[in-house]
Coordinates of C-alpha atoms in Angstrom, one line a residue:
Chain A
M202 CA 0.0 0.0 -0.1
R203 CA 3.0 2.3 -0.2
P204 CA 2.3 5.6 -1.8
A205 CA 3.8 6.0 -5.3
T206 CA 6.5 8.5 -4.7
T207 CA 10.1 8.7 -5.8
G208 CA 11.1 6.4 -3.0
K209 CA 12.9 9.1 -1.2
V210 CA 11.9 9.1 2.5
F211 CA 11.8 12.8 3.3
G212 CA 10.9 15.0 0.3
M213 CA 8.2 16.4 -1.8
I214 CA 4.7 15.2 -1.4
T215 CA 3.0 14.7 -4.9
I216 CA -0.7 15.1 -6.0
K217 CA -0.7 11.4 -6.0
D218 CA 0.5 11.1 -2.5
V219 CA -2.3 13.6 -1.4
E220 CA -4.8 11.5 -3.3
H221 CA -3.7 8.4 -1.5
V222 CA -3.6 9.9 1.9
A223 CA -7.0 11.6 1.4
K224 CA -8.4 8.1 0.5
L225 CA -7.0 6.7 3.8
A226 CA -8.4 9.6 5.8
R227 CA -11.8 9.3 4.2
L228 CA -11.6 12.9 2.9
E229 CA -12.7 14.0 -0.6
L230 CA -10.7 16.9 -1.7
T231 CA -11.4 19.4 -4.6
P232 CA -8.6 19.7 -7.3
Q233 CA -7.8 23.0 -5.7
E234 CA -7.3 21.5 -2.1
R235 CA -5.2 18.7 -3.5
E236 CA -2.7 21.3 -5.0
L237 CA -2.8 23.4 -2.0
F238 CA -2.1 20.4 0.3
A239 CA 0.6 19.0 -1.9
E240 CA 2.4 22.3 -1.8
Q241 CA 1.7 23.0 2.0
L242 CA 2.5 19.6 3.2
S243 CA 5.7 19.5 1.1
K244 CA 6.8 22.6 2.7
I245 CA 6.0 21.4 6.2
I246 CA 7.6 18.0 5.7
D247 CA 10.7 19.7 4.2
A248 CA 11.0 21.9 7.3
F249 CA 10.7 18.8 9.4
D250 CA 13.5 17.1 7.5
E251 CA 16.1 18.1 10.4
L252 CA 14.8 15.3 12.4
K253 CA 16.5 12.8 10.2
D254 CA 19.9 14.2 11.6
V255 CA 19.1 13.3 15.1
Q256 CA 20.9 10.1 16.3
T257 CA 18.1 8.0 17.7
D258 CA 19.6 4.4 17.6
G259 CA 18.5 2.4 20.6
I260 CA 16.2 5.3 21.9
E261 CA 13.0 3.8 23.1
P262 CA 10.0 5.6 21.5
M263 CA 7.9 7.7 24.0
S264 CA 4.2 7.5 23.5
H265 CA 3.3 9.0 26.8
A266 CA 4.9 11.6 29.1
I267 CA 3.9 10.0 32.5
P268 CA 4.7 6.4 32.7
M269 CA 1.7 4.6 34.3
P270 CA 0.4 1.1 34.5
N271 CA -2.9 -0.1 33.2
A272 CA -5.8 1.7 35.0
L273 CA -7.9 -1.2 36.2
R274 CA -11.2 -0.9 38.1
E275 CA -13.6 -3.2 40.0
D276 CA -16.1 -5.0 37.8
E277 CA -19.1 -3.2 39.1
V278 CA -22.5 -2.5 37.5
V279 CA -23.0 1.1 36.8
T280 CA -25.9 3.0 35.2
P281 CA -25.1 4.1 31.7
P282 CA -26.7 7.2 30.4
G283 CA -29.2 5.1 28.4
H284 CA -30.2 4.7 24.6
E285 CA -32.4 7.8 24.5
S286 CA -29.9 10.4 25.8
L287 CA -27.2 9.2 23.4
L288 CA -29.4 8.6 20.5
K289 CA -30.6 12.3 20.7
N290 CA -27.5 13.3 18.7
A291 CA -28.0 10.7 15.9
P292 CA -28.4 12.0 12.5
D293 CA -30.7 9.2 11.6
R294 CA -32.1 6.4 13.8
E295 CA -34.5 3.4 13.7
G296 CA -35.7 2.4 17.1
V297 CA -32.7 2.1 19.4
F298 CA -30.3 1.8 16.5
F299 CA -28.3 4.3 14.6
K300 CA -29.4 4.2 10.9
V301 CA -26.8 4.5 8.2
P302 CA -26.7 4.0 4.3
K303 CA -26.0 0.4 3.1
I304 CA -22.6 -1.1 4.0
G305 CA -21.3 -3.1 1.2
D306 CA -23.3 -5.2 -1.4
Chain B
M282 CA -23.9 48.7 43.9
T283 CA -20.2 48.1 44.2
E284 CA -18.2 47.7 41.0
L285 CA -18.3 43.9 40.5
V286 CA -16.4 43.4 37.2
G287 CA -12.6 43.0 37.2
R288 CA -12.5 41.7 40.8
S289 CA -10.6 38.8 42.2
I290 CA -12.3 35.6 43.6
S291 CA -11.3 36.5 47.2
E292 CA -12.8 40.1 46.8
L293 CA -16.0 38.6 45.4
K294 CA -16.2 36.0 48.0
K295 CA -15.7 38.5 50.7
L296 CA -18.5 40.8 49.3
L297 CA -20.8 37.6 49.2
A298 CA -19.9 36.5 52.8
E299 CA -20.7 40.0 54.1
K300 CA -24.1 39.9 52.2
S301 CA -23.3 43.1 50.6
V302 CA -23.9 41.5 47.1
S303 CA -25.7 38.4 46.0
A304 CA -24.7 35.9 43.5
R305 CA -27.3 37.0 41.2
E306 CA -25.8 40.6 41.3
I307 CA -22.4 39.3 40.4
L308 CA -24.0 37.3 37.5
S309 CA -26.0 40.2 36.2
A310 CA -22.9 42.7 36.4
H311 CA -21.1 40.0 34.2
W312 CA -23.9 39.7 31.8
K313 CA -24.0 43.4 31.4
Q314 CA -20.2 43.2 30.5
V315 CA -20.9 40.3 28.1
H316 CA -23.6 42.3 26.2
A317 CA -21.5 45.4 26.2
L318 CA -18.3 43.9 25.1
D319 CA -18.9 40.5 23.3
P320 CA -20.5 41.9 20.1
E321 CA -16.9 43.2 19.4
I322 CA -14.7 40.5 21.2
K323 CA -16.7 37.5 20.0
A324 CA -15.4 35.3 22.7
F325 CA -18.7 33.3 23.3
T326 CA -20.2 30.7 21.0
C327 CA -23.2 30.1 23.3
L328 CA -24.2 31.6 26.5
T329 CA -25.5 29.3 29.3
E330 CA -27.8 31.7 30.9
E331 CA -30.3 29.3 32.3
R332 CA -27.7 27.3 34.0
A333 CA -26.0 30.2 35.5
Q334 CA -29.2 31.5 36.9
K335 CA -29.8 28.3 38.6
Q336 CA -26.2 28.1 39.9
A337 CA -26.5 31.7 41.3
A338 CA -29.8 31.0 43.0
R339 CA -28.3 27.9 44.6
V340 CA -25.4 30.1 46.0
D341 CA -27.8 32.7 47.4
E342 CA -29.7 30.0 49.0
L343 CA -26.5 28.9 50.7
I344 CA -25.9 32.5 51.9
A345 CA -29.4 32.9 53.1
R346 CA -29.1 29.7 55.2
G347 CA -25.8 30.9 56.6
E348 CA -23.9 27.9 55.2
A349 CA -20.2 27.9 54.3
L350 CA -19.4 29.0 50.8
P351 CA -17.5 26.5 48.6
A352 CA -14.4 27.6 46.8
L353 CA -15.8 29.1 43.7
A354 CA -19.2 30.3 45.1
G355 CA -20.6 33.0 42.9
I356 CA -17.6 33.1 40.5
P357 CA -18.4 33.7 36.8
V358 CA -16.6 31.0 34.7
A359 CA -16.3 30.5 30.9
I360 CA -15.7 27.1 29.4
K361 CA -14.1 26.4 26.3
D362 CA -16.4 24.7 23.7
N363 CA -14.4 21.4 23.7
I364 CA -15.5 20.8 27.3
C365 CA -18.8 19.2 27.7
V366 CA -21.4 21.1 29.7
A367 CA -24.6 18.8 29.9
D368 CA -27.5 19.8 27.7
Y369 CA -25.7 22.6 25.9
P370 CA -23.9 22.5 22.6
T371 CA -20.2 21.4 22.5
T372 CA -19.1 22.4 19.0
C373 CA -15.3 22.6 19.2
S374 CA -16.1 25.6 16.9
S375 CA -16.5 23.1 14.1
K376 CA -19.3 22.6 11.5
I377 CA -19.2 18.8 12.0
L378 CA -20.4 19.2 15.6
E379 CA -22.5 22.5 15.1
S380 CA -25.7 20.4 16.0
F381 CA -24.2 18.4 18.9
I382 CA -25.7 18.8 22.4
A383 CA -23.5 17.3 25.2
P384 CA -25.5 14.4 26.8
Y385 CA -23.2 14.4 29.8
E386 CA -20.9 16.7 31.8
A387 CA -17.2 16.8 31.8
T388 CA -15.6 16.1 35.2
V389 CA -14.1 19.6 35.3
A390 CA -17.5 21.1 34.8
Q391 CA -19.0 18.9 37.4
K392 CA -16.4 20.0 39.9
L393 CA -16.8 23.7 39.1
D394 CA -20.5 23.3 39.5
A395 CA -20.0 21.6 42.9
A396 CA -17.7 24.5 43.9
G397 CA -20.4 27.1 43.3
A398 CA -19.2 28.4 40.0
L399 CA -21.6 30.3 37.6
F400 CA -21.4 29.1 34.0
I401 CA -21.3 32.2 31.7
G402 CA -21.1 30.3 28.5
K403 CA -19.0 28.2 25.9
T404 CA -16.1 30.0 24.3
N405 CA -14.8 30.3 20.8
M406 CA -11.7 28.4 19.7
D407 CA -9.7 27.2 16.8
E408 CA -11.6 24.3 15.3
F409 CA -10.8 21.2 17.5
A410 CA -8.1 23.2 19.2
M411 CA -5.9 23.2 16.1
G412 CA -4.5 26.7 15.8
S413 CA -2.6 29.4 17.6
S414 CA -5.0 32.3 16.9
T415 CA -8.6 31.2 17.2
E416 CA -8.9 32.3 13.5
N417 CA -9.6 28.6 12.5
S418 CA -13.0 28.7 14.2
A419 CA -15.7 27.8 11.6
F420 CA -18.1 30.4 13.4
K421 CA -16.3 33.6 14.1
K422 CA -12.9 35.4 14.8
T423 CA -12.3 36.4 18.4
A424 CA -10.6 39.8 18.9
N425 CA -7.9 40.5 21.4
P426 CA -9.3 43.0 24.0
W427 CA -6.1 45.0 23.9
D428 CA -6.3 45.7 20.3
V429 CA -9.3 44.3 18.3
S430 CA -7.4 44.2 15.1
R431 CA -5.3 41.5 16.6
V432 CA -5.7 37.9 17.5
P433 CA -6.2 36.8 21.1
G434 CA -4.0 33.8 20.5
G435 CA -5.3 30.3 20.5
S436 CA -6.6 27.9 20.5
S437 CA -8.3 28.9 23.8
G438 CA -8.8 32.4 22.3
G439 CA -12.5 32.9 23.5
S440 CA -11.8 31.7 27.0
T441 CA -8.8 34.0 27.4
A442 CA -10.4 37.0 25.9
S443 CA -13.4 36.6 28.1
V444 CA -11.1 36.7 31.3
A445 CA -9.1 39.6 29.9
A446 CA -12.2 41.6 29.1
G447 CA -13.9 41.1 32.4
M448 CA -16.7 38.9 31.0
A449 CA -15.7 36.1 33.3
V450 CA -13.5 35.8 36.4
L451 CA -12.0 32.5 35.4
A452 CA -12.1 30.3 32.3
L453 CA -11.2 26.7 31.4
G454 CA -9.0 26.1 28.4
S455 CA -7.3 23.1 27.0
D456 CA -3.4 23.1 26.3
T457 CA -2.2 20.6 23.8
G458 CA 0.9 22.7 22.4
G459 CA 0.4 26.0 24.3
S460 CA -3.3 26.7 23.8
I461 CA -3.8 28.1 27.3
R462 CA -0.4 29.8 27.8
Q463 CA 0.1 31.3 24.4
P464 CA -3.3 33.1 24.5
A465 CA -2.6 34.0 28.1
A466 CA 0.5 35.8 27.1
F467 CA -1.3 37.7 24.1
C468 CA -4.1 38.8 26.3
G469 CA -2.2 39.7 29.4
V470 CA -3.6 37.1 31.8
S471 CA -2.4 34.2 33.8
G472 CA -2.9 30.8 32.1
M473 CA -1.7 27.4 33.5
K474 CA -1.2 24.0 31.8
P475 CA -1.0 21.6 34.7
T476 CA 1.1 18.3 34.8
Y477 CA -0.3 15.9 32.3
G478 CA -2.9 13.7 34.2
M479 CA -3.4 16.2 37.2
V480 CA -6.7 17.3 35.7
S481 CA -9.3 14.8 34.3
R482 CA -9.8 14.8 30.6
F483 CA -13.2 13.0 30.8
G484 CA -15.6 15.2 28.9
L485 CA -12.9 17.0 26.9
V486 CA -13.0 16.3 23.1
A487 CA -9.8 14.6 22.2
F488 CA -7.4 16.2 19.9
A489 CA -4.1 14.6 20.7
S490 CA -4.6 12.4 23.7
S491 CA -1.0 12.2 25.0
L492 CA -0.6 15.9 25.0
D493 CA -4.1 17.4 25.9
Q494 CA -4.5 18.9 29.3
I495 CA -7.3 21.1 30.7
G496 CA -6.2 24.1 32.9
P497 CA -7.3 27.4 34.2
L498 CA -7.1 31.1 33.0
A499 CA -7.4 34.0 35.4
R500 CA -6.3 37.5 36.0
S501 CA -4.1 36.5 38.8
V502 CA -2.0 33.6 39.9
E503 CA -3.8 33.4 43.1
D504 CA -7.2 32.9 41.3
T505 CA -5.5 30.4 38.9
A506 CA -4.3 28.4 42.0
I507 CA -7.8 28.5 43.5
A508 CA -9.3 27.2 40.2
L509 CA -6.5 24.5 39.8
S510 CA -7.3 23.2 43.3
V511 CA -11.0 22.9 42.4
I512 CA -10.4 21.0 39.0
S513 CA -7.5 18.8 39.7
G514 CA -7.5 15.3 41.3
H515 CA -7.8 11.7 40.2
D516 CA -10.8 10.7 38.1
K517 CA -11.4 6.9 37.4
K518 CA -13.2 8.0 34.2
D519 CA -9.9 9.2 32.7
S520 CA -7.4 6.2 32.5
T521 CA -4.4 8.7 32.1
S522 CA -5.4 10.6 35.2
I523 CA -2.6 10.2 37.8
P524 CA -3.7 8.0 40.7
D525 CA -3.9 9.9 44.0
P526 CA -1.4 12.8 43.2
F527 CA -2.0 14.5 46.5
K528 CA -1.9 11.5 48.9
N529 CA -5.6 12.0 49.7
Q530 CA -5.1 15.4 51.3
G531 CA -6.6 17.3 48.4
P532 CA -4.7 20.2 46.7
R533 CA -4.6 23.4 48.3
F534 CA -2.5 25.4 45.9
E535 CA -3.7 28.8 47.1
E536 CA -2.7 28.2 50.7
S537 CA 0.9 27.5 49.8
L538 CA 1.0 31.0 48.2
A539 CA 0.3 32.9 51.4
Q540 CA 3.9 34.0 52.1
E541 CA 6.1 36.9 51.3
P542 CA 7.7 36.7 47.8
D543 CA 11.2 36.3 49.2
K544 CA 10.0 33.4 51.4
L545 CA 8.3 31.8 48.4
M546 CA 11.6 32.1 46.3
K547 CA 14.0 31.3 49.0
G548 CA 16.7 28.7 47.9
L549 CA 14.8 28.1 44.6
R550 CA 17.0 27.6 41.5
V551 CA 15.7 29.4 38.4
G552 CA 17.1 28.3 34.9
V553 CA 16.6 30.6 31.9
I554 CA 16.2 28.4 28.7
T555 CA 19.0 29.8 26.5
E556 CA 17.4 28.4 23.3
L557 CA 14.3 30.5 23.9
V558 CA 16.1 33.9 24.7
G559 CA 17.9 34.4 21.4
E560 CA 17.4 34.1 17.7
G561 CA 13.7 34.1 16.5
I562 CA 12.5 35.8 19.7
E563 CA 11.6 39.5 19.5
P564 CA 14.3 41.5 21.5
E565 CA 11.9 43.4 23.6
I566 CA 10.5 40.1 24.8
V567 CA 13.9 38.7 25.5
S568 CA 14.6 41.9 27.6
S569 CA 11.4 41.3 29.6
I570 CA 12.4 37.7 30.4
R571 CA 15.9 38.9 31.5
A572 CA 14.3 41.5 33.6
A573 CA 12.1 38.8 35.3
A574 CA 15.1 36.9 35.9
A575 CA 16.6 39.9 37.8
V576 CA 13.4 40.0 39.9
F577 CA 13.8 36.4 41.0
E578 CA 17.5 37.0 41.7
K579 CA 16.6 40.0 43.9
L580 CA 14.1 37.8 45.7
G581 CA 17.0 35.5 46.6
A582 CA 16.7 32.8 43.8
K583 CA 19.8 31.4 42.2
V584 CA 19.4 32.2 38.4
T585 CA 21.6 30.4 35.8
D586 CA 21.3 29.8 32.1
V587 CA 20.4 26.3 31.1
S588 CA 20.3 24.5 27.7
L589 CA 17.8 22.0 26.3
P590 CA 19.6 21.0 23.1
N591 CA 17.0 18.8 21.6
S592 CA 14.3 21.4 22.2
K593 CA 15.1 22.8 18.7
Y594 CA 13.3 19.6 17.4
A595 CA 10.2 20.1 19.5
L596 CA 8.3 21.7 16.7
P597 CA 8.5 18.8 14.2
V598 CA 8.2 16.2 16.9
Y599 CA 4.9 17.9 18.2
Y600 CA 3.4 18.4 14.7
L601 CA 4.0 14.8 13.8
I602 CA 2.8 13.2 17.0
A603 CA -0.1 15.6 17.5
T604 CA -1.4 15.3 14.0
A605 CA -0.9 11.4 14.1
E606 CA -2.9 11.2 17.2
A607 CA -5.5 13.6 15.7
S608 CA -6.0 11.7 12.6
A609 CA -7.0 8.7 14.8
N610 CA -9.1 10.7 17.3
L611 CA -11.0 12.5 14.5
A612 CA -11.8 9.3 12.7
R613 CA -15.0 9.2 14.8
Y614 CA -16.6 12.0 13.0
D615 CA -18.2 10.0 10.2
G616 CA -21.7 11.0 10.2
V617 CA -23.0 8.0 12.0
K618 CA -23.6 8.7 15.7
Y619 CA -23.7 12.5 16.1
G620 CA -23.0 15.7 14.4
L621 CA -23.1 16.5 10.8
R622 CA -24.2 13.8 8.1
E623 CA -23.8 14.8 4.5
T624 CA -25.7 12.7 1.9
E625 CA -26.4 15.2 -0.8
G626 CA -25.2 14.0 -4.1
T627 CA -24.3 10.6 -2.8
A628 CA -26.0 7.3 -3.6
K629 CA -28.3 6.3 -1.0
D630 CA -26.6 2.9 -0.5
S631 CA -23.0 4.1 -0.1
I632 CA -21.7 4.5 3.4
L633 CA -18.3 5.1 2.3
Q634 CA -19.3 8.2 0.1
M635 CA -21.3 9.4 3.3
Y636 CA -18.3 9.3 5.3
K637 CA -16.3 11.2 2.7
S638 CA -18.9 13.8 2.1
T639 CA -19.6 14.4 5.8
R640 CA -15.9 14.9 6.7
S641 CA -15.1 16.9 3.6
K642 CA -17.9 19.3 4.4
G643 CA -17.7 19.3 8.2
F644 CA -14.0 19.9 8.7
G645 CA -12.2 23.1 8.0
A646 CA -8.8 23.6 6.1
E647 CA -6.6 23.3 9.1
V648 CA -8.3 20.4 10.4
K649 CA -8.1 18.7 7.1
R650 CA -4.5 19.6 6.7
R651 CA -3.5 18.2 10.1
I652 CA -5.5 15.0 9.5
M653 CA -3.7 14.7 6.1
L654 CA -0.3 15.2 7.8
G655 CA -1.1 12.8 10.6
T656 CA -2.3 10.1 8.3
Y657 CA 0.7 10.5 6.1
A658 CA 3.0 10.2 9.1
L659 CA 1.3 7.0 10.1
S660 CA 0.9 5.6 6.8
S661 CA 2.8 2.4 5.5
G662 CA 6.3 3.2 4.4
Y663 CA 6.5 6.5 6.5
Y664 CA 5.7 5.2 10.0
D665 CA 9.3 4.7 11.0
A666 CA 10.7 7.8 9.4
Y667 CA 8.2 10.2 10.8
Y668 CA 6.0 8.9 13.7
K669 CA 8.4 6.5 15.3
K670 CA 11.4 9.0 14.8
A671 CA 9.3 11.8 16.5
Q672 CA 8.4 9.5 19.4
Q673 CA 12.2 8.9 19.8
V674 CA 13.1 12.5 19.8
R675 CA 10.4 13.2 22.1
R676 CA 12.2 11.0 24.8
L677 CA 15.4 12.9 24.0
I678 CA 13.6 16.2 24.8
K679 CA 12.2 14.7 28.0
N680 CA 15.8 13.5 28.8
D681 CA 17.0 17.0 28.5
F682 CA 14.3 18.4 31.0
D683 CA 15.2 15.5 33.4
K684 CA 18.8 16.6 33.3
V685 CA 18.2 20.2 33.8
F686 CA 15.7 19.7 36.7
E687 CA 18.7 18.0 38.6
S688 CA 20.1 21.5 39.1
C689 CA 16.9 23.7 38.8
D690 CA 13.5 23.9 40.5
V691 CA 11.8 26.0 37.7
L692 CA 12.8 27.2 34.1
I693 CA 11.8 30.4 32.6
S694 CA 11.4 31.6 28.9
P695 CA 9.1 33.7 27.0
T696 CA 5.8 32.2 26.4
S697 CA 5.7 33.2 22.7
P698 CA 8.2 34.6 20.3
T699 CA 6.0 37.6 19.4
V700 CA 3.3 39.7 21.0
A701 CA -0.3 39.3 19.6
F702 CA -0.2 39.5 15.8
K703 CA -2.7 41.0 13.4
I704 CA -5.9 39.1 12.4
G705 CA -5.2 37.6 9.0
E706 CA -1.3 38.0 9.3
K707 CA -0.4 34.2 9.3
T708 CA -3.5 32.6 7.9
D709 CA -1.9 31.9 4.5
D710 CA 1.2 30.4 6.0
P711 CA 0.7 27.3 8.2
L712 CA 4.2 26.9 9.0
S713 CA 4.6 30.4 10.4
M714 CA 1.5 29.9 12.5
Y715 CA 3.0 26.7 13.9
L716 CA 6.1 28.7 15.0
S717 CA 4.0 30.7 17.3
D718 CA 4.2 27.5 19.6
I719 CA 7.9 27.1 19.8
A720 CA 8.3 27.9 23.4
T721 CA 5.2 26.2 24.7
I722 CA 5.4 22.8 23.0
P723 CA 8.3 21.2 24.8
A724 CA 6.3 21.2 28.2
N725 CA 3.4 19.2 26.5
L726 CA 5.8 16.7 25.0
A727 CA 7.4 16.1 28.4
G728 CA 4.1 16.4 30.4
L729 CA 5.3 19.2 32.6
P730 CA 3.5 21.9 34.4
G731 CA 3.8 25.5 32.9
I732 CA 2.2 28.9 33.4
S733 CA 2.3 32.1 31.5
I734 CA 1.9 35.3 33.4
P735 CA 2.1 38.9 32.3
A736 CA 5.8 40.3 32.2
G737 CA 5.3 43.7 30.7
L738 CA 4.2 45.5 27.6
G739 CA 5.9 45.6 24.3
K740 CA 5.4 47.5 21.2
D741 CA 2.1 49.0 20.6
K742 CA 1.4 48.5 24.4
L743 CA 0.6 44.8 23.9
P744 CA 1.2 42.2 26.7
I745 CA 4.4 40.1 26.9
G746 CA 4.1 36.6 28.5
L747 CA 6.6 34.9 31.0
Q748 CA 6.5 31.3 30.9
I749 CA 7.4 29.3 34.1
L750 CA 8.0 25.6 33.7
G751 CA 8.3 22.9 36.5
N752 CA 9.2 19.3 36.9
T753 CA 6.4 16.6 36.9
L754 CA 3.9 17.3 39.5
S755 CA 5.7 20.3 40.9
D756 CA 2.6 22.5 39.8
E757 CA 2.7 24.0 43.4
V758 CA 6.2 25.4 42.9
V759 CA 5.4 26.9 39.6
L760 CA 2.5 28.6 41.1
K761 CA 4.6 30.0 44.1
V762 CA 7.2 31.3 41.6
A763 CA 4.5 32.9 39.5
H764 CA 2.9 34.4 42.5
A765 CA 6.1 35.7 43.9
F766 CA 6.7 37.5 40.7
Q767 CA 3.1 39.0 40.8
Q768 CA 3.6 40.2 44.3
S769 CA 6.8 41.9 43.2
T770 CA 5.6 43.5 40.1
D771 CA 2.3 45.1 38.9
F772 CA 2.1 43.9 35.2
H773 CA -0.7 41.6 36.0
N774 CA -2.9 44.6 37.2
R775 CA -2.7 46.4 34.0
Q776 CA -6.0 46.1 32.3
F777 CA -6.8 46.5 28.6
P778 CA -7.6 50.1 27.8
G779 CA -11.3 49.3 27.4
L780 CA -12.3 47.6 30.8
A781 CA -12.6 50.6 32.9
T782 CA -15.4 52.2 30.6
V783 CA -17.9 49.5 30.9
G784 CA -19.7 47.9 34.0

């Protein structure tokens, strides 16, 4: 699934890259947006190029600032807000279900 | 009636306790301020009038019965529109959530309510907190009360402007890369990002979960401390909330401030971050920070220059990690469960097209740009080069802080490289907007507490912010140092020129 680029890891983002990433992100871009994002994202990624000079061999990636164990709790019954209060915001519903357009064939 | 706008929490509470004013009167004085100023400032996206009236009535009942008043009794509070207040809109200033009504209440809002606060309204912000000027709101542009042709900063621009303009005594913001501290600097108020995990994020709409933190904005450090005592503490509804940070004693930050400034500063070691007092920072701002360092020295602190060599990479690290996390967090806006659903022009039976149309219509340009950047950084073939690399450099930045905090209690720097810029000045150049966060981002990456307080006026008489950073969980030390500064200077008492004319 690798986007079609020149193979260079840091570098320009092409219109094709933008189309691919937009597809992954479930966004539909206008031709103008595609061009603008290709230009702006290229600039941003180019500015971030300096990161590749940092020596990070053996450095453990940090996903969280404060190391914490899993937060566990007692398996106790609680009262959830209930269907009605949560379905109030639904764009479309049928009974106690969210209604969506057909998924697949 | 006594002038009620522009007062501190302790002044208002004293008036209430003496029964010389009622909570209803405090509330109506602030409504008057809102109605007079907000048409121009545009800080609020929605006013929570009914709720505030109920809250004021409750406080007045307590007074009538002679009961003890809780910490924020009768204090008007503004709440950023990414924090849920039950039965009111939570829009994140986005079209995709324009119709969303919060079905439950954020833990911080519950705590404010229990402490007797009066909810004035929900405040404007950069869409999904993505921005540094509040210009990315889908609804309106908030103006800086000091100069309405300038931005209030962001993303908590509405909250900050409401406090600066006397429309609220306190406000809640959220800070992912500086979104409380940078607007506090631009609007001349105090704004604090607590240690990550000190304040529950339950009910805060997620942007970048490993960086987001809720915090208070106020016109003094003392009021900031009172608010932080109310909203902090462990919450089992937030799995990243720090268990028992206060050993069951409950935080009383304001009590630790009740000392002379030289006592507060005695023996403290203050480091000036050299990378943030040089190139790229306006010279008048550097001078203000050096002058602040001299104030601390005079109060008995030991001041040294310190270096955080990897902090120069903080900007790319932040924008890769924050956008990656955002691209995942914002995947939930798909038109299924809440918010906008766009089906126009799509085949009735295509859910994929519904997702795409909804997201494309509902998100603004900056949000799309960041989702794209984050998706790219996480995509196959780029993950190691961008996302993993950024996480590794994030650790190097944290290591720098760990090392410096062996010999320092707090670090100081400018909050922002510039004073408030003009509306429209940076909207066409995302990268130059991102640079606005250069001094605030490192604390988010490392999870550290930080505050911005006024440190003088720069060109065009615009406020300059002093940032004070502390080590993990040393929020109290940060507040003490900030308070000592305010006890020794009067920068925080300078109000924007229009405040005295209303009320």
